[in-house]
Short mmCIF file of C-alpha atoms and ligand atoms in Angstrom, two decimals:
data_model
loop_
_atom_site.label_atom_id
_atom_site.label_comp_id
_atom_site.label_asym_id
_atom_site.label_seq_id
_atom_site.Cartn_x
_atom_site.Cartn_y
_atom_site.Cartn_z
CA MET W 26 114.37 145.75 119.58
CA LYS W 27 115.23 142.09 119.06
CA SER W 28 111.97 140.30 117.82
CA SER W 29 112.41 136.74 119.45
CA THR W 30 111.41 133.94 116.77
CA THR W 31 108.31 132.58 117.31
CA VAL W 32 107.43 128.49 116.50
CA TYR W 33 106.14 129.37 112.70
CA ASP W 34 109.61 131.00 112.13
CA VAL W 35 110.83 127.11 113.06
CA PHE W 36 108.10 124.90 111.93
CA THR W 37 107.57 126.02 108.65
CA PRO W 38 104.97 122.94 106.82
CA THR W 39 104.25 125.52 103.66
CA THR W 40 106.98 128.17 103.35
CA PRO W 41 110.41 127.21 102.76
CA ALA W 42 112.59 126.83 106.39
CA LYS W 43 114.49 129.20 107.31
CA ALA W 44 115.99 129.37 111.13
CA SER W 45 115.88 125.11 110.60
CA PHE W 46 117.21 124.47 107.24
CA ILE W 47 119.28 121.29 107.16
CA GLU W 48 122.14 120.75 104.93
CA ARG W 49 121.59 117.45 102.65
CA GLU W 50 125.46 117.27 101.85
CA ASP W 51 125.10 115.11 98.62
CA ILE W 52 122.73 117.82 96.93
CA ASN W 53 124.40 120.53 98.20
CA ASP W 54 127.22 119.68 96.75
CA LYS W 55 125.48 118.83 93.27
CA LEU W 56 123.71 122.36 92.71
CA VAL W 57 126.70 124.81 94.78
CA ASP W 58 129.07 123.08 91.64
CA ALA W 59 126.49 123.40 88.71
CA LEU W 60 126.02 127.16 90.20
CA ARG W 61 129.46 128.07 90.30
CA THR W 62 129.70 127.14 87.20
CA PRO W 63 129.66 129.80 84.41
CA GLY W 64 127.05 129.10 81.43
CA THR W 65 125.87 124.96 83.52
CA GLN W 66 121.72 125.79 83.86
CA ILE W 67 120.21 124.11 86.10
CA VAL W 68 116.76 121.16 86.18
CA VAL W 69 116.04 120.58 89.82
CA TYR W 70 113.49 117.43 90.42
CA GLY W 71 111.51 115.77 92.78
CA TYR W 72 108.80 115.20 94.48
CA SER W 73 106.30 118.02 95.51
CA GLY W 74 107.28 118.50 99.08
CA SER W 75 110.93 116.43 98.57
CA GLY W 76 112.28 119.90 99.59
CA LYS W 77 113.09 121.76 96.26
CA SER W 78 112.02 125.65 96.80
CA THR W 79 113.96 125.37 100.01
CA LEU W 80 117.31 124.19 99.06
CA LEU W 81 116.90 126.30 96.30
CA ARG W 82 116.13 129.54 98.03
CA ASN W 83 119.38 128.52 100.60
CA LYS W 84 121.93 128.12 98.53
CA LEU W 85 121.06 131.14 96.23
CA ARG W 86 120.92 133.70 99.56
CA GLN W 87 124.60 132.39 100.14
CA LEU W 88 125.55 132.73 96.05
CA TYR W 89 123.71 135.45 94.53
CA GLU W 90 123.20 138.68 95.75
CA HIS W 91 119.96 138.83 94.47
CA GLU W 92 117.73 136.34 91.98
CA VAL W 93 114.29 136.47 89.70
CA THR W 94 111.91 134.17 91.15
CA THR W 95 109.01 133.36 88.04
CA ARG W 96 105.92 131.15 89.23
CA CYS W 97 104.62 128.96 86.41
CA THR W 98 101.05 127.72 86.12
CA SER W 99 99.36 125.44 83.88
CA ALA W 100 97.22 129.24 82.30
CA SER W 101 100.93 130.24 81.58
CA SER W 102 102.87 131.45 78.41
CA PHE W 103 106.61 131.75 78.28
CA ASP W 104 106.04 135.47 77.14
CA GLN W 105 104.57 135.84 79.97
CA LEU W 106 106.69 134.88 82.31
CA MET W 107 109.66 136.00 80.46
CA LEU W 108 107.27 139.66 80.93
CA SER W 109 106.93 138.78 84.19
CA ALA W 110 111.09 138.43 84.91
CA PHE W 111 111.32 141.57 83.17
CA ASP W 112 108.80 143.05 85.88
CA ASP W 113 110.55 141.72 88.72
CA LEU W 114 114.26 143.05 87.16
CA ASP W 115 113.14 146.44 86.41
CA ALA W 116 111.34 147.24 89.69
CA TYR W 117 114.97 145.60 90.76
CA TYR W 118 117.33 147.90 88.70
CA ILE W 119 114.84 150.72 90.11
CA SER W 120 115.92 150.43 93.87
CA GLU W 121 119.16 149.83 92.93
CA LEU W 122 119.79 152.63 90.98
CA GLN W 123 118.25 154.76 93.43
CA ALA W 124 120.69 153.07 96.23
CA LYS W 125 123.67 152.53 95.21
CA ASP W 126 125.99 153.90 92.35
CA THR W 127 124.53 153.98 89.26
CA ALA W 128 128.06 153.33 87.61
CA THR W 129 127.68 149.98 88.31
CA ILE W 130 125.57 149.45 85.46
CA SER W 131 126.62 149.75 81.87
CA ALA W 132 125.36 152.59 79.34
CA SER W 133 123.67 149.15 76.89
CA ALA W 134 122.00 148.32 79.72
CA LYS W 135 120.36 151.05 80.74
CA THR W 136 119.57 152.19 76.89
CA THR W 137 117.95 148.10 76.69
CA LEU W 138 115.88 148.92 79.99
CA ALA W 139 114.40 152.08 78.64
CA SER W 140 113.62 150.92 75.29
CA ILE W 141 111.61 147.82 76.72
CA ARG W 142 109.98 150.14 78.80
CA SER W 143 108.93 152.56 76.56
CA GLU W 144 107.53 149.53 74.32
CA LEU W 145 105.99 148.30 76.73
CA SER W 146 104.24 151.56 78.28
CA VAL W 147 103.08 152.30 74.49
CA THR W 148 101.62 149.05 74.55
CA ALA W 149 99.85 149.50 77.69
CA SER W 150 98.23 152.41 76.57
CA SER W 151 96.89 151.23 73.11
CA SER W 152 94.91 148.94 74.78
CA SER W 153 91.54 149.12 75.50
CA GLU W 154 91.68 150.84 78.98
CA ASN W 155 88.00 148.22 79.83
CA SER W 156 88.47 145.72 78.79
CA ALA W 157 88.61 142.81 81.48
CA LYS W 158 91.43 141.15 80.00
CA LYS W 159 94.71 142.67 79.40
CA THR W 160 97.55 140.59 77.61
CA ARG W 161 100.55 142.16 77.63
CA ILE W 162 102.44 141.42 74.41
CA LEU W 163 106.06 141.00 74.13
CA PRO W 164 108.03 143.56 73.18
CA PRO W 165 110.33 142.86 70.09
CA GLN W 166 112.85 143.73 72.53
CA LEU W 167 112.24 141.81 75.15
CA THR W 168 114.44 138.52 73.61
CA ALA W 169 116.48 135.99 75.31
CA GLN W 170 119.60 137.74 75.16
CA ASN W 171 118.65 141.23 75.82
CA LEU W 172 117.38 139.31 79.07
CA ALA W 173 120.16 137.53 79.70
CA LYS W 174 121.95 140.31 79.49
CA LEU W 175 119.89 143.03 82.11
CA MET W 176 120.16 139.83 84.55
CA GLY W 177 123.47 139.64 84.36
CA GLU W 178 124.66 143.21 84.84
CA ALA W 179 122.73 142.69 87.96
CA ASN W 180 124.07 139.60 88.80
CA CYS W 181 121.64 137.16 89.23
CA CYS W 182 119.83 134.33 87.90
CA TRP W 183 116.10 133.06 86.94
CA VAL W 184 114.42 130.30 88.85
CA LEU W 185 111.01 129.74 87.17
CA GLU W 186 108.83 127.28 89.73
CA ASP W 187 107.16 124.89 89.15
CA PHE W 188 107.77 124.56 85.38
CA HIS W 189 106.29 121.39 85.07
CA LYS W 190 102.97 122.84 85.36
CA ILE W 191 102.96 125.05 82.05
CA GLU W 192 101.79 123.43 78.94
CA GLU W 193 103.92 121.01 76.78
CA SER W 194 103.91 123.37 73.66
CA GLU W 195 104.88 126.17 75.75
CA ARG W 196 107.75 124.51 77.71
CA THR W 197 110.15 123.63 74.49
CA LYS W 198 110.78 127.62 74.48
CA LEU W 199 112.86 126.39 77.58
CA SER W 200 115.03 125.02 75.92
CA GLN W 201 115.72 127.36 73.14
CA THR W 202 116.26 130.28 76.50
CA MET W 203 118.55 128.29 78.06
CA LYS W 204 120.21 127.86 74.98
CA VAL W 205 121.02 131.44 75.10
CA PHE W 206 121.74 132.22 78.35
CA MET W 207 125.15 129.49 77.99
CA ASP W 208 126.27 131.01 75.37
CA MET W 209 126.41 134.41 77.50
CA ALA W 210 127.94 133.46 80.49
CA ASP W 211 130.81 134.15 78.27
CA ASP W 212 130.07 137.61 79.50
CA TYR W 213 127.81 137.43 82.08
CA ARG W 214 129.21 134.48 84.24
CA THR W 215 126.37 134.12 86.76
CA VAL W 216 123.23 134.25 84.43
CA LYS W 217 121.90 131.21 84.62
CA VAL W 218 118.50 129.12 84.52
CA ILE W 219 117.30 126.84 86.86
CA ALA W 220 113.78 125.35 86.17
CA VAL W 221 112.50 123.40 88.99
CA GLY W 222 109.87 120.83 88.45
CA ALA W 223 107.43 118.32 90.90
CA VAL W 224 108.28 115.32 88.14
CA ASP W 225 110.11 111.78 88.35
CA SER W 226 112.76 113.15 85.52
CA ALA W 227 114.76 116.52 84.59
CA ARG W 228 113.02 115.03 81.09
CA GLN W 229 109.21 116.22 81.96
CA VAL W 230 110.67 119.30 83.24
CA VAL W 231 112.23 120.43 80.09
CA GLN W 232 113.22 118.56 76.75
CA TYR W 233 116.41 119.60 75.72
CA ASP W 234 119.11 119.33 72.38
CA PRO W 235 120.91 115.88 73.05
CA GLU W 236 123.89 118.52 73.00
CA MET W 237 122.96 121.24 75.27
CA ARG W 238 123.82 117.65 77.86
CA THR W 239 127.00 118.33 79.67
CA ARG W 240 125.80 121.60 80.01
CA ILE W 241 122.97 121.30 81.91
CA ALA W 242 122.85 119.59 85.90
CA GLU W 243 120.21 117.81 86.34
CA ILE W 244 119.36 117.70 90.04
CA HIS W 245 117.10 115.04 91.59
CA VAL W 246 115.85 116.00 95.52
CA PRO W 247 114.74 113.34 96.81
CA LEU W 248 112.89 112.63 99.71
CA MET W 249 114.30 112.40 103.22
CA GLU W 250 115.79 110.45 105.25
CA PRO W 251 114.75 109.51 108.62
CA TYR W 252 118.59 110.96 110.32
CA GLU W 253 117.50 113.92 108.15
CA LEU W 254 114.46 114.22 109.42
CA GLN W 255 115.63 113.95 112.82
CA SER W 256 117.82 117.00 112.11
CA ILE W 257 114.95 119.31 111.48
CA ILE W 258 113.37 118.12 114.42
CA ASN W 259 116.83 118.89 116.89
CA LEU W 260 117.77 121.95 114.88
CA GLY W 261 114.21 123.53 115.48
CA THR W 262 113.78 122.51 118.94
CA LYS W 263 117.25 124.00 120.09
CA ILE W 264 115.85 126.99 119.10
CA LEU W 265 113.17 126.64 120.77
CA LYS W 266 115.14 126.22 123.43
CA ILE W 267 112.84 122.61 124.00
CA ALA W 268 113.57 118.99 123.90
CA PHE W 269 111.43 116.10 122.06
CA SER W 270 112.44 113.01 124.08
CA PRO W 271 114.31 110.91 121.64
CA SER W 272 110.97 108.23 121.17
CA LEU W 273 109.14 111.67 120.38
CA THR W 274 111.51 112.18 117.53
CA ASN W 275 112.17 109.22 115.91
CA LYS W 276 107.84 108.67 116.18
CA ILE W 277 108.27 112.19 114.09
CA SER W 278 110.22 110.79 111.76
CA HIS W 279 108.68 107.47 111.06
CA TYR W 280 104.78 108.88 110.19
CA ALA W 281 106.58 112.00 108.06
CA ASN W 282 107.70 109.10 105.78
CA GLY W 283 110.70 110.81 104.17
CA LEU W 284 108.08 114.45 103.25
CA PRO W 285 109.80 117.43 105.64
CA ALA W 286 106.16 119.35 105.42
CA ILE W 287 104.88 116.51 107.31
CA CYS W 288 107.91 116.45 109.67
CA HIS W 289 107.09 120.63 110.26
CA THR W 290 103.45 119.92 110.77
CA LEU W 291 103.87 116.89 113.70
CA CYS W 292 106.06 119.71 115.27
CA LEU W 293 104.60 122.77 114.89
CA ASN W 294 100.99 120.41 115.94
CA VAL W 295 103.01 119.45 119.09
CA CYS W 296 104.30 123.10 119.90
CA GLN W 297 101.32 124.74 119.94
CA GLN W 298 99.07 121.92 121.92
CA ASN W 299 101.76 122.95 124.40
CA ASP W 300 101.22 126.77 124.34
CA ILE W 301 104.83 127.31 122.99
CA TYR W 302 104.68 129.99 120.42
CA GLU W 303 108.38 131.13 121.36
CA GLU W 304 111.64 130.74 122.89
CA ALA W 305 110.77 128.38 126.57
CA SER W 306 111.64 130.46 128.99
CA ALA W 307 112.40 127.45 131.41
CA PRO W 308 113.39 123.98 130.15
CA ILE W 309 110.57 121.76 129.05
CA THR W 310 110.89 118.21 127.56
CA LEU W 311 107.76 116.21 125.86
CA THR W 312 107.38 113.28 125.01
CA ALA W 313 106.08 110.38 122.67
CA GLU W 314 102.57 110.96 124.07
CA GLU W 315 102.53 113.81 122.61
CA LEU W 316 102.58 112.44 118.61
CA GLU W 317 98.70 110.74 119.16
CA PRO W 318 96.83 114.37 119.32
CA ALA W 319 99.75 116.04 117.22
CA LEU W 320 99.12 113.10 114.27
CA LYS W 321 94.68 113.34 114.80
CA LYS W 322 94.84 117.08 113.85
CA TYR W 323 96.89 116.66 110.51
CA LEU W 324 95.12 113.07 110.33
CA SER W 325 91.64 115.19 110.16
CA ASN W 326 93.39 117.37 108.42
CA SER W 327 94.04 115.58 105.28
CA SER W 328 91.13 113.18 106.21
CA ASP W 329 89.46 114.25 103.47
CA THR W 330 91.62 113.96 100.80
CA LEU W 331 92.55 110.43 101.57
CA LYS W 332 89.07 109.67 101.33
CA MET W 333 88.21 110.79 98.02
CA ALA W 334 91.22 108.76 96.63
CA PHE W 335 90.99 105.35 97.89
CA GLU W 336 87.49 105.58 97.85
CA ALA W 337 87.99 106.11 93.84
CA SER W 338 90.61 103.54 93.59
CA LEU W 339 88.65 101.05 95.47
CA LYS W 340 85.98 101.02 94.10
CA GLN W 341 85.45 97.37 93.10
CA ASN W 342 83.71 95.47 90.36
CA ARG W 343 82.06 92.63 91.67
CA LYS W 344 81.80 90.51 89.01
CA SER W 345 85.65 90.41 89.11
CA LYS W 346 87.39 87.43 90.85
CA TYR W 347 89.71 89.60 92.43
CA ASN W 348 89.87 92.92 94.25
CA HIS W 349 92.85 93.99 92.22
CA PRO W 350 92.99 97.67 93.85
CA LYS W 351 93.33 95.80 97.04
CA LEU W 352 95.17 93.39 96.26
CA ILE W 353 98.03 96.06 94.49
CA ILE W 354 97.63 98.87 97.28
CA HIS W 355 98.47 96.44 100.35
CA ALA W 356 101.22 94.42 98.19
CA LEU W 357 102.72 98.19 97.49
CA ALA W 358 102.48 99.49 100.60
CA GLN W 359 104.43 96.71 101.93
CA LEU W 360 107.30 97.22 99.49
CA SER W 361 109.88 100.25 99.59
CA GLN W 362 108.83 103.48 100.29
CA ASP W 363 110.43 104.11 97.29
CA GLY W 364 108.07 102.06 95.11
CA ALA W 365 108.65 99.52 93.72
CA THR W 366 108.73 96.68 90.37
CA LYS W 367 106.16 94.81 89.07
CA ASP W 368 108.29 91.49 89.46
CA GLU W 369 108.49 92.56 93.32
CA ILE W 370 104.49 93.37 93.65
CA LEU W 371 103.47 90.65 91.64
CA ARG W 372 105.84 88.65 93.91
CA LYS W 373 104.09 90.16 96.81
CA ILE W 374 100.44 89.37 96.03
CA ASN W 375 101.69 85.98 94.93
CA LYS W 376 102.31 85.04 98.17
CA VAL W 377 98.24 85.60 99.50
CA GLU W 378 96.79 84.62 95.95
CA PRO W 379 99.39 82.43 93.72
CA SER W 380 97.19 81.83 90.60
CA TYR W 381 97.11 85.94 90.25
CA SER W 382 99.31 86.90 87.03
CA SER W 383 101.12 89.08 85.31
CA LYS W 384 98.11 90.04 82.59
CA SER W 385 96.23 90.98 86.10
CA PHE W 386 98.34 92.74 87.23
CA VAL W 387 98.64 95.11 83.90
CA GLY W 388 95.41 95.95 84.49
CA GLY W 389 94.72 96.40 87.66
CA MET W 390 97.65 98.85 88.20
CA GLU W 391 96.84 100.78 85.16
CA LYS W 392 93.43 101.79 86.82
CA LEU W 393 95.16 102.78 89.53
CA CYS W 394 97.78 104.88 87.62
CA LYS W 395 94.96 106.21 85.66
CA ALA W 396 92.14 106.82 87.85
CA LEU W 397 90.59 110.19 86.55
CA ARG W 398 90.80 112.60 89.46
CA THR W 399 92.95 111.34 92.08
CA PRO W 400 95.36 108.29 91.18
CA LEU W 401 96.72 106.69 93.78
CA VAL W 402 99.90 105.36 92.49
CA ARG W 403 102.11 106.11 89.68
CA PHE W 404 104.72 104.62 87.57
CA ASP W 405 108.24 106.50 86.69
CA ASP W 406 109.98 105.70 83.83
CA ASN W 407 113.71 105.69 84.67
CA SER W 408 113.39 103.41 87.89
CA GLY W 409 110.96 100.92 86.60
CA LYS W 410 109.21 101.08 89.55
CA TYR W 411 105.30 101.97 90.72
CA SER W 412 105.35 103.88 93.81
CA PHE W 413 102.21 106.07 95.85
CA ILE W 414 102.12 109.36 94.90
CA ASP W 415 102.10 111.10 98.19
CA PRO W 416 103.85 109.07 101.11
CA LEU W 417 100.94 109.51 103.33
CA TYR W 418 98.88 107.57 101.01
CA ARG W 419 101.44 104.66 101.96
CA SER W 420 100.69 105.47 105.40
CA PHE W 421 97.05 104.78 104.96
CA ALA W 422 96.82 102.12 102.77
CA LEU W 423 99.05 100.58 105.19
CA ALA W 424 96.80 101.22 107.88
CA LEU W 425 93.87 100.30 106.15
CA ASN W 426 95.48 96.48 105.01
CA SER W 427 95.53 95.45 108.95
CA GLU W 428 92.23 96.44 109.06
CA GLU W 429 88.96 93.73 108.29
CA PRO W 430 87.95 93.82 105.46
CA LYS W 431 84.22 96.14 104.84
CA THR W 432 82.49 96.49 103.06
CA SER W 433 82.14 100.76 102.61
CA PHE W 434 85.06 102.60 103.12
CA GLU W 435 85.04 105.03 105.56
CA VAL W 436 87.59 106.69 107.54
CA ASN W 437 88.08 105.96 110.24
CA ILE W 438 91.14 109.20 112.91
CA ASN W 439 91.01 106.57 115.30
CA SER W 440 90.80 103.78 113.99
CA LEU W 441 93.72 104.73 111.37
CA LEU W 442 95.20 106.28 114.43
CA GLU W 443 95.43 102.61 115.65
CA VAL W 444 96.75 100.85 112.85
CA LEU W 445 99.47 103.16 111.95
CA THR W 446 100.93 103.14 115.70
CA LYS W 447 101.13 99.18 114.88
CA SER W 448 102.39 100.13 111.96
CA TYR W 449 105.25 101.57 113.51
CA ASN W 450 105.73 99.33 116.36
CA ASN W 451 105.95 96.50 113.12
CA THR W 452 108.60 98.60 111.52
CA ARG W 453 110.71 98.61 114.90
CA ARG W 454 110.38 95.24 115.70
CA ARG W 455 111.58 94.25 111.80
CA HIS W 456 114.29 96.65 112.26
CA LYS W 457 115.92 95.10 115.79
N1 ATP E 9 116.56 120.98 104.44
C1 ATP E 9 115.54 121.66 104.63
N2 ATP E 9 115.81 121.66 105.89
C2 ATP E 9 114.56 121.94 106.56
N3 ATP E 9 113.41 121.64 105.94
C3 ATP E 9 113.42 121.64 105.07
C4 ATP E 9 114.57 121.88 104.46
N4 ATP E 9 113.79 120.99 102.97
C5 ATP E 9 112.48 121.07 102.86
N5 ATP E 9 111.95 121.34 104.46
C6 ATP E 9 110.44 121.85 104.42
O1 ATP E 9 109.99 120.80 104.02
C7 ATP E 9 108.71 121.82 103.36
C8 ATP E 9 108.41 121.45 102.36
O2 ATP E 9 109.47 121.84 101.10
P1 ATP E 9 109.96 122.58 99.76
O3 ATP E 9 108.73 123.63 99.75
O4 ATP E 9 111.07 123.15 99.54
O5 ATP E 9 109.42 121.48 98.97
P2 ATP E 9 109.60 121.31 97.25
O6 ATP E 9 110.05 119.95 96.89
O7 ATP E 9 109.73 122.69 96.82
O8 ATP E 9 107.82 120.85 97.00
P3 ATP E 9 106.90 121.40 95.97
O9 ATP E 9 107.39 120.44 95.07
O10 ATP E 9 105.22 121.52 96.54
O11 ATP E 9 106.87 123.28 95.54
C9 ATP E 9 108.74 122.89 103.49
O12 ATP E 9 107.66 123.12 105.04
C10 ATP E 9 110.35 123.19 104.31
O13 ATP E 9 110.01 123.73 105.30
MG1 MG E 10 108.41 125.00 95.57
#
């Protein structure tokens, strides 16, 4: 019996979307061209939650039989990443050899595989059984060439997720590996490295030599446009055979603020609060009044993070003439979601405080960007713009701005909701 689609297959706030995956034309083409061009290495970058992993997963599924995905953490060394990729490949070869005609794998690849395996088993048995922390040593045979060869034979590519997290000294090794993979493309057309990082520029993912520039595709995955978020809602609700009114759809896409993960969360909340867990058996249309409880649930789940971030940044120095963080946050929230330049922000501030100087701005901004635990704002070297690190911060800042000045800072979900709604209505009015 075919199991029916559940709401969790459709609205996927924490896993790559599959059923409700929407194509993003501009980036799709760039990514597909880069994937199809032999030898081209790929760097995918952009905001956390903008849809990098989802886009890759879906495109790779269409173009590749198999891929090796290695996840990076701040503790990963490049050697460990190579070992982990080898383990994955090895498991794939074992299952393939059993399932398919063994003749598809060359004798030379089999020899390489066997020699790395045996080196690994020797080092494993010689390491002390009771040593609490076993670090495996990279066998001399497990070189970038051999890894590329084994991947090539298996017609797959290597995805390094969250590559920005690993230490800088380890990160430089990727550029060398990419060079090797480029050279191997003559023999193996599909072989390539795809490094993914939640950062503002490709160079923050990997620093490579200028001569490699033309053979590396840098793919930026921007935040989603409202119409893209609306497509997710329309597709998802269609699969579940339910309908969201246009007003509910617009509101969700507005509050999601460019982030598909928030869009999925709000949709999931709307379904859950109406006991919709699978395809509806009778027509049902949900309207804008569903938004408030869905948003409330979402906000209360994130309120601690928000509170911490804002509390830390808004603490003010009593002696100071200006409340720098407040002025800057206020101004920035009113500017574009993609951020604004120093001049744009300063102009906004000067409307309220005409004598606020460029020097004051620089000092105040530095504090916001460098707040130790939870910086609110970041500066992007490429665009020369400042922006909120998380788009939810912007919504929240908009909400705070319209409140009466308070002596103590607190997050009240109800008042936040109220001001969020107000800010939504204001934006709508401005756009009309
Ligand atoms: N094209 C899309 N269509 C539908 N949903 C999407 C799409 N892209 C992303 N999403 C949804 O948005 C959420 C975040 O996407 P994803 O995990 O791919 O982002 P990311 O850029 O890889 O984030 P991170 O840098 O934090 O790993 C997921 O819940 C996913 O389901
Ligand atoms: Mg990801």
